[in-house]
Short mmCIF file of C-alpha atoms in Angstrom, two decimals:
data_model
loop_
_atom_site.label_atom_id
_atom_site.label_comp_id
_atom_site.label_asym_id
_atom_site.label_seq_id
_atom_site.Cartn_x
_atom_site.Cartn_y
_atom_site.Cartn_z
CA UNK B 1 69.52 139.94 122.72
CA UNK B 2 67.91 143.29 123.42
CA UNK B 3 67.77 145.81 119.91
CA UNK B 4 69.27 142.14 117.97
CA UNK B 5 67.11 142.69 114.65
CA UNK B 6 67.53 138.94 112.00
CA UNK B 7 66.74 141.87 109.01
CA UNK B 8 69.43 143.92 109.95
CA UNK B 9 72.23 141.54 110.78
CA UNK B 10 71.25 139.41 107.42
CA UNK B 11 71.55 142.73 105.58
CA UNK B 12 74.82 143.66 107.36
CA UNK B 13 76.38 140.07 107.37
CA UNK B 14 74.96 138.31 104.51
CA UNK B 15 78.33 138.03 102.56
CA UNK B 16 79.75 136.69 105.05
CA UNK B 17 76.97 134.19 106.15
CA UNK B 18 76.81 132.65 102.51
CA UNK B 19 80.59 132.32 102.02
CA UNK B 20 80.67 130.22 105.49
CA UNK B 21 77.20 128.22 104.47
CA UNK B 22 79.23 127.59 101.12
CA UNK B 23 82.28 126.87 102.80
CA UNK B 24 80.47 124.22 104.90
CA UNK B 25 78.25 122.40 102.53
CA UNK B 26 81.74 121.76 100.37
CA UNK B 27 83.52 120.50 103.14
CA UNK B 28 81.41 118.39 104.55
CA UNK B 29 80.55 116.97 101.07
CA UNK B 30 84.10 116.31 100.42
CA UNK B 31 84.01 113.80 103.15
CA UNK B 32 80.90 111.60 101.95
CA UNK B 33 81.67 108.03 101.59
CA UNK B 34 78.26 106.77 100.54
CA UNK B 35 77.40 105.25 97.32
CA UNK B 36 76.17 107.98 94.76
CA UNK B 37 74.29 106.96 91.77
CA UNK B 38 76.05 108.66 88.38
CA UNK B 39 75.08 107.66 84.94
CA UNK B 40 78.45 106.79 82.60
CA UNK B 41 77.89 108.64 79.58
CA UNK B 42 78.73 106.78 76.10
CA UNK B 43 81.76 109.22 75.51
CA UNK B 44 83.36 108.22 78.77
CA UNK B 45 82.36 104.60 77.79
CA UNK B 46 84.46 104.78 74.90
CA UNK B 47 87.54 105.18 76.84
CA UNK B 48 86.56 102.42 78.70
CA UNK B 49 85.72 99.80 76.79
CA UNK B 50 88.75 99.90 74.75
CA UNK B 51 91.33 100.08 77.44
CA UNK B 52 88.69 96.61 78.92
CA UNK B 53 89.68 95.37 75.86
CA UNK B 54 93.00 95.38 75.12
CA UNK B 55 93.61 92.48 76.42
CA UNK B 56 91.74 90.53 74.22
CA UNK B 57 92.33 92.98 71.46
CA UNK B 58 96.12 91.92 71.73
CA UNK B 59 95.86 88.28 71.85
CA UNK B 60 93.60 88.20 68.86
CA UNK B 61 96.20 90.53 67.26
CA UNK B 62 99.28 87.35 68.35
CA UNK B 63 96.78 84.62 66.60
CA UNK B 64 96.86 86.95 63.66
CA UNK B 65 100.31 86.89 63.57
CA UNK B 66 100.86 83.24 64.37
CA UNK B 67 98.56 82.94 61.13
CA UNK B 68 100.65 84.92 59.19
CA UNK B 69 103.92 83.16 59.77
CA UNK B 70 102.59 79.84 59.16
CA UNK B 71 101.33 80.87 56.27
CA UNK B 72 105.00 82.16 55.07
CA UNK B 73 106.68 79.15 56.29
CA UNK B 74 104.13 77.34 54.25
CA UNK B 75 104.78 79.37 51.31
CA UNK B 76 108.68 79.24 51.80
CA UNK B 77 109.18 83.03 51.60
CA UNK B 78 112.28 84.50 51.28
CA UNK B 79 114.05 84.69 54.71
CA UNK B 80 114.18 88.84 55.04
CA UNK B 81 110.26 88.33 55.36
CA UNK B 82 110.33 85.25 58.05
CA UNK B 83 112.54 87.34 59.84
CA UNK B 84 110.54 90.30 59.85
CA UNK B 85 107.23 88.24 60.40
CA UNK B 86 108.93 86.21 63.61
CA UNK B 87 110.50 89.49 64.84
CA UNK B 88 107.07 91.36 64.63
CA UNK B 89 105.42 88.39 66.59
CA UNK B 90 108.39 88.07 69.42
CA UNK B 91 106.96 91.95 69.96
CA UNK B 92 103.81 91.34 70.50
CA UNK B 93 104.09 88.33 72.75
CA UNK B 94 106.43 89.96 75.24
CA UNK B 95 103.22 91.83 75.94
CA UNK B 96 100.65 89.32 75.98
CA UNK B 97 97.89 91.69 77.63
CA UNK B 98 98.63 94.69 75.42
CA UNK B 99 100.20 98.05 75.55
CA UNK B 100 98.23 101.86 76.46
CA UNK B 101 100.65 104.72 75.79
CA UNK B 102 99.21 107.85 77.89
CA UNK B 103 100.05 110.91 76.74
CA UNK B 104 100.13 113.81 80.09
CA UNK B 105 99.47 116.85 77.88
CA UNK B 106 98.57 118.71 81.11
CA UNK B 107 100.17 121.14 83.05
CA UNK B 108 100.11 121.97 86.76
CA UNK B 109 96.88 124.90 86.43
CA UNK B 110 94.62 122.53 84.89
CA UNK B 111 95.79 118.97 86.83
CA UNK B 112 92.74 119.25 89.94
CA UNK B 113 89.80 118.75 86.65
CA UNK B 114 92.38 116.19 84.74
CA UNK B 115 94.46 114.42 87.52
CA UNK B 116 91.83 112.34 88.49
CA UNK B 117 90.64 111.14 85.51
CA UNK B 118 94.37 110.51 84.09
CA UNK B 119 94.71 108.46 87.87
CA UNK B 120 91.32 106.56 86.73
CA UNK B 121 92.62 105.52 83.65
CA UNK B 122 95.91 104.55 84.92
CA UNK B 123 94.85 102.18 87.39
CA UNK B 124 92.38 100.74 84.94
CA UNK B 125 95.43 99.73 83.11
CA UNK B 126 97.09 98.30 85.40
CA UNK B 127 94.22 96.50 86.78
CA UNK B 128 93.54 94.67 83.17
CA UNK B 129 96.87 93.93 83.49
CA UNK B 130 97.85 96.16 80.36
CA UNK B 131 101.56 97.46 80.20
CA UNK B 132 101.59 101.29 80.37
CA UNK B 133 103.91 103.59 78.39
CA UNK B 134 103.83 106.99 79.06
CA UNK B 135 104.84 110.58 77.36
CA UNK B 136 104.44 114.13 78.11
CA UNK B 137 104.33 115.04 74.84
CA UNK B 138 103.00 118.57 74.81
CA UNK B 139 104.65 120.25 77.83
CA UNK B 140 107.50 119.71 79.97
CA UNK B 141 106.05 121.43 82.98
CA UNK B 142 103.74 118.42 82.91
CA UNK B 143 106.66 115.85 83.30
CA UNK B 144 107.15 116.25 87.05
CA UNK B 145 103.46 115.58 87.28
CA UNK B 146 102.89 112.68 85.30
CA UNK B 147 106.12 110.58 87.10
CA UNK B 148 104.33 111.30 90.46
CA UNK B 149 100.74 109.88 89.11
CA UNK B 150 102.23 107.05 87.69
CA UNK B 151 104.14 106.02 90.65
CA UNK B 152 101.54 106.60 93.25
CA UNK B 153 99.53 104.28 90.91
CA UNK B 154 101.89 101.36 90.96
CA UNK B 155 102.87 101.92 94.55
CA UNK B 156 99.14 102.64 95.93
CA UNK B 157 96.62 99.93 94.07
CA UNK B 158 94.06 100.39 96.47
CA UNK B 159 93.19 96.96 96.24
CA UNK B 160 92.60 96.72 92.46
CA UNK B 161 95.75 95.18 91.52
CA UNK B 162 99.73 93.97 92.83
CA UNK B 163 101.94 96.52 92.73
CA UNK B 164 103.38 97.57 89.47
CA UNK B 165 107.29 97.96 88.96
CA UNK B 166 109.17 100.77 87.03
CA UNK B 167 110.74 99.37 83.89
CA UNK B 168 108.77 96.06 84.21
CA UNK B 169 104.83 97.06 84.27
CA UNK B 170 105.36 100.44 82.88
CA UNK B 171 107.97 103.53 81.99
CA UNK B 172 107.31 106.98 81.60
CA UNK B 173 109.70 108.38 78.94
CA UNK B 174 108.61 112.32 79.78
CA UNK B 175 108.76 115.23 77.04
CA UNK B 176 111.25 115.67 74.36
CA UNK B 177 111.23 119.89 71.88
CA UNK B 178 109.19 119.63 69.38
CA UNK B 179 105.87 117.76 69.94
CA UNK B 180 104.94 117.39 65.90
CA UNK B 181 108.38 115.75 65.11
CA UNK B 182 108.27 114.16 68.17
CA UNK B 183 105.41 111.57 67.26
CA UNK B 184 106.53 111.78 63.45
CA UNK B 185 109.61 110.00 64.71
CA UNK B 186 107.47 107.86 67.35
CA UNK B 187 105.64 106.63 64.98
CA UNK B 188 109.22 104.93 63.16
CA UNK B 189 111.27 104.09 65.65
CA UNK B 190 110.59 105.18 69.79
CA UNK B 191 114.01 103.87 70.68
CA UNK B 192 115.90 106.49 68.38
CA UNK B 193 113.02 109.42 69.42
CA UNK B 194 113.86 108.91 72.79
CA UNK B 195 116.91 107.29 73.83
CA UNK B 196 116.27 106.95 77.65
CA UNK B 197 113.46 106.87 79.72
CA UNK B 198 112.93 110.11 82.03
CA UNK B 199 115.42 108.70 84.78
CA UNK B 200 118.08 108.77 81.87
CA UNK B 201 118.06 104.65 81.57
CA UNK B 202 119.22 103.89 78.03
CA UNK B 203 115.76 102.27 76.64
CA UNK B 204 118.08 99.25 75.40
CA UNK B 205 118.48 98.26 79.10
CA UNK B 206 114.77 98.54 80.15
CA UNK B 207 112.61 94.93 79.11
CA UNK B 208 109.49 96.63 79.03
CA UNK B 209 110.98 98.79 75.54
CA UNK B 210 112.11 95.05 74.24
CA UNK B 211 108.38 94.49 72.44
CA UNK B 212 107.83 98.40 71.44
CA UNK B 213 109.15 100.02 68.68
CA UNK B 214 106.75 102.25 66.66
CA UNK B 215 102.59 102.57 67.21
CA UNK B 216 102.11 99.69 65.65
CA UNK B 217 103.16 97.75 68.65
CA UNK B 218 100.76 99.99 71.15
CA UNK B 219 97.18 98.88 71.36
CA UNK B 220 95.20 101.98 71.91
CA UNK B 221 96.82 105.27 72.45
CA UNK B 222 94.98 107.58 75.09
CA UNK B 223 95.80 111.56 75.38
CA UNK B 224 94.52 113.84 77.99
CA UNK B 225 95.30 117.40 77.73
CA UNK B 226 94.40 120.97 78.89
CA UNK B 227 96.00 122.79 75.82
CA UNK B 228 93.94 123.64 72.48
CA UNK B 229 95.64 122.26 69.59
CA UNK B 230 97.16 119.40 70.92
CA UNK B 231 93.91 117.03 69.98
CA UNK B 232 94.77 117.79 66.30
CA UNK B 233 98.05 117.21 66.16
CA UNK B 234 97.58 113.40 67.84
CA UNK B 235 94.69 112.97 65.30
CA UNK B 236 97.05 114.17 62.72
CA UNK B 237 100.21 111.96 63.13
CA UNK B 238 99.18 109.39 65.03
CA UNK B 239 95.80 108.15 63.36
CA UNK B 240 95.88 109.83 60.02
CA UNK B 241 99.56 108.88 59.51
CA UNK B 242 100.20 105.88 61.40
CA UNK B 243 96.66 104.26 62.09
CA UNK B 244 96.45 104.44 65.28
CA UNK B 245 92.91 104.01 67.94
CA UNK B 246 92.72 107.14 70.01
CA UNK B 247 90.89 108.09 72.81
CA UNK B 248 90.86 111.13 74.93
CA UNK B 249 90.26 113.40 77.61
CA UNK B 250 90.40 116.64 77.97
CA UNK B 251 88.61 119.62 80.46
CA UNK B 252 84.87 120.42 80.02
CA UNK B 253 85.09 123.72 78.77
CA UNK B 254 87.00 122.45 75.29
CA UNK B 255 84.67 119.55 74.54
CA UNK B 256 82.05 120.71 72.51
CA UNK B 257 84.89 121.48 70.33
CA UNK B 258 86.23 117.94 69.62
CA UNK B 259 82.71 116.39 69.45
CA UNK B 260 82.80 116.03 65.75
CA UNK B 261 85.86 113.98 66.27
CA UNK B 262 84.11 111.60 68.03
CA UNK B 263 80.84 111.35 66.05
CA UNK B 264 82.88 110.28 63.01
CA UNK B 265 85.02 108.15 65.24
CA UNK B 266 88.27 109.45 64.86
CA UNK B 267 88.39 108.22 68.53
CA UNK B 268 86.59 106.18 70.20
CA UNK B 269 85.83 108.17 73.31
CA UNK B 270 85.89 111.84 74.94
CA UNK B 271 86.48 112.01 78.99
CA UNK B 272 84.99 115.24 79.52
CA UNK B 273 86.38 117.22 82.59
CA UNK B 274 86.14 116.22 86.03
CA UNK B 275 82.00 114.76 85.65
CA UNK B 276 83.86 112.41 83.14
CA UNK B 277 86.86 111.18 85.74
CA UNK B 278 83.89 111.06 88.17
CA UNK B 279 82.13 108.55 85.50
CA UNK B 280 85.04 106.28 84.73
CA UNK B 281 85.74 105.85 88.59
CA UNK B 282 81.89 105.21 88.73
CA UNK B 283 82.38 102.36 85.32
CA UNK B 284 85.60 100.98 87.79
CA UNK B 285 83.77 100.23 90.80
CA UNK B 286 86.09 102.61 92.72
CA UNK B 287 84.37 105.95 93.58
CA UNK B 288 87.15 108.34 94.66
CA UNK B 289 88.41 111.63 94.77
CA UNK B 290 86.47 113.11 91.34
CA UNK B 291 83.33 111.57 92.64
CA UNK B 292 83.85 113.32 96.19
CA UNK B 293 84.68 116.41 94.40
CA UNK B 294 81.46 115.94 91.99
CA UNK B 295 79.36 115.60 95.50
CA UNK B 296 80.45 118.48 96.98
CA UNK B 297 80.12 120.58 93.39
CA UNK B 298 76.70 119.22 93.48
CA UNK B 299 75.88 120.50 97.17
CA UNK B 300 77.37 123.88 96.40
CA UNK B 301 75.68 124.39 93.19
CA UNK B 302 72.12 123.40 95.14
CA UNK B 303 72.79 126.08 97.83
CA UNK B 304 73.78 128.66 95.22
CA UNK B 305 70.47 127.71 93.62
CA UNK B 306 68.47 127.73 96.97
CA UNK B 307 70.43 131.64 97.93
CA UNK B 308 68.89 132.54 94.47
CA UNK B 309 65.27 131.57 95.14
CA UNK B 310 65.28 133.24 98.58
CA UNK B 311 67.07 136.46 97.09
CA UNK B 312 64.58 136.65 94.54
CA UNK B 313 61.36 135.83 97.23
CA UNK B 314 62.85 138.52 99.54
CA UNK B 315 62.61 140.58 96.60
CA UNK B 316 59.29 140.50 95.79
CA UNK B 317 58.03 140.45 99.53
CA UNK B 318 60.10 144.27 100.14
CA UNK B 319 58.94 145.43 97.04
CA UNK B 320 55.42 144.57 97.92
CA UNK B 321 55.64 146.40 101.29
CA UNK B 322 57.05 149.24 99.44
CA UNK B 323 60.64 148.50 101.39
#
């Protein structure tokens, strides 16, 4: 092209030209399928494990039981204990693989970093064959949200598991005022804290609420959240108070602030941001949306880096021709 000049069109257009070059390295990186290698870090491990093994963690805690009932009937005890004893053990059998609750402490600005982690951990759940109870404890906007991962969970295993059934598998109970009295009461009775589940079925009528009545019929106890404060409070009430396992996720930018927590093991793991859903679905087998979106942050991040380099180098060559 006669008078076309590359300086002068870079110089003119070079906005432009990165935002499309951006543009393009993100979408095509969104549609990778390979295999990508990402190391699982020990704080996403922590998450994990535990939810791997509550299934063994609640049998053990049935033989326990068993143990402890023999050992009133040996003793004759009065009959208010048998009854408690039997009652306690009826709970725990009528979920023989163990109960997660998941707390959705998230609300719609912050659910594309914790969505897919919160999806991650929801079909590893249901893939160990764990019973699922769900809250949105901190924030009602975050209701809406949670029902629709926890459906398109049970309705879409992706091959990792049958279909799961509302009321049977799992029941989402959504947010009731007051999130600090709200797990005090949890933590004594759910049936009274909550009455109904978030369709408005009386929790009387639903089997899956037959074995769970306070924490101490939930195996581990798993909260993700986007909200400062809310970590505390869960810490607080649920495993100060009641003795409950925790583990959590939360975004990247507030995780340096809950490390302590998990150094003294307070919980048992820390599922940071959207590199930590990217890990668990790495630790599942199933590499899926956070991975994808963990590619393509990776490609744009290298391009920024290579626009950088050749900004600077352009730099120094115009400065040395005294441009």
């Amino acid at each position: 092209m006669k008078g076309f000049s590359p300086g002068a069109f870079w110089r003119k257009w070079y906005r432009q030209i990165i935002y499309v070059l951006l543009f393009a390295a993100v979408l095509g990186a969104s549609f990778y399928r390979g295999s990508v290698s990402l190391h699982v870090s020990d704080m996403t491990r922590g998450v994990y494990d535990h939810i791997e093994n509550v299934p063994r963690l609640r049998r053990e805690r049935i033989q326990r039981l068993e143990q402890q009932l023999q050992a009133l009937l040996t003793r004759r005890a009065p009959s208010n204990e048998l009854a408690a004893a039997a009652a306690q053990l009826a709970r725990a059998q009528l979920h023989s693989n163990g109960v997660v609750l998941i707390s959705f402490d998230f609300a719609p600005d912050v659910s594309p970093e914790l969505t897919p982690m919160t999806d991650a951990v929801v079909r590893h759940a249901f893939r160990r064959g764990v019973s699922v109870l769900a809250i949105a404890a901190a924030d009602p906007r975050g209701a809406p949200l949670a029902k629709s991962i926890l459906d398109s969970c049970a309705q879409t295993p992706r091959d990792m598991y049958p279909e799961r059934r509302a009321g049977e598998d799992y029941v989402f109970l959504g947010n009731r005022p007051d999130m600090f009295n709200t797990l005090l009461q949890m933590g004594k009775d759910l049936h009274a804290t909550y009455g109904a589940d978030y369709g408005g079925r009386p929790l009387a009528e639903i089997p899956f609420m037959r074995g769970l009545h306070t924490f101490d019929d939930i195996d581990y106890i798993v909260v993700i959240t986007g909200y400062v404060s809310v970590p505390e409070v869960w810490m607080q009430i649920a495993n100060t108070k009641y003795k409950a396992t925790l583990g959590m996720g939360m975004t990247a930018v507030s995780i340096a602030g809950y490390m302590p927590y998990l150094h003294s093991q307070q919980i048992t793991g820390l599922i940071p941001g959207l590199r930590g859903a990217a890990e668990y679905e790495i630790a599942l087998g199933k590499p899926y949306v956070a991975t994808r979106r963990m590619i393509a942050q990776l490609v744009a991040h290298a391009l920024v880096i290579v626009f950088i380099v050749a900004g600077n180098i352009e730099y120094f060559v115009r400065r040395r021709h005294g441009a």
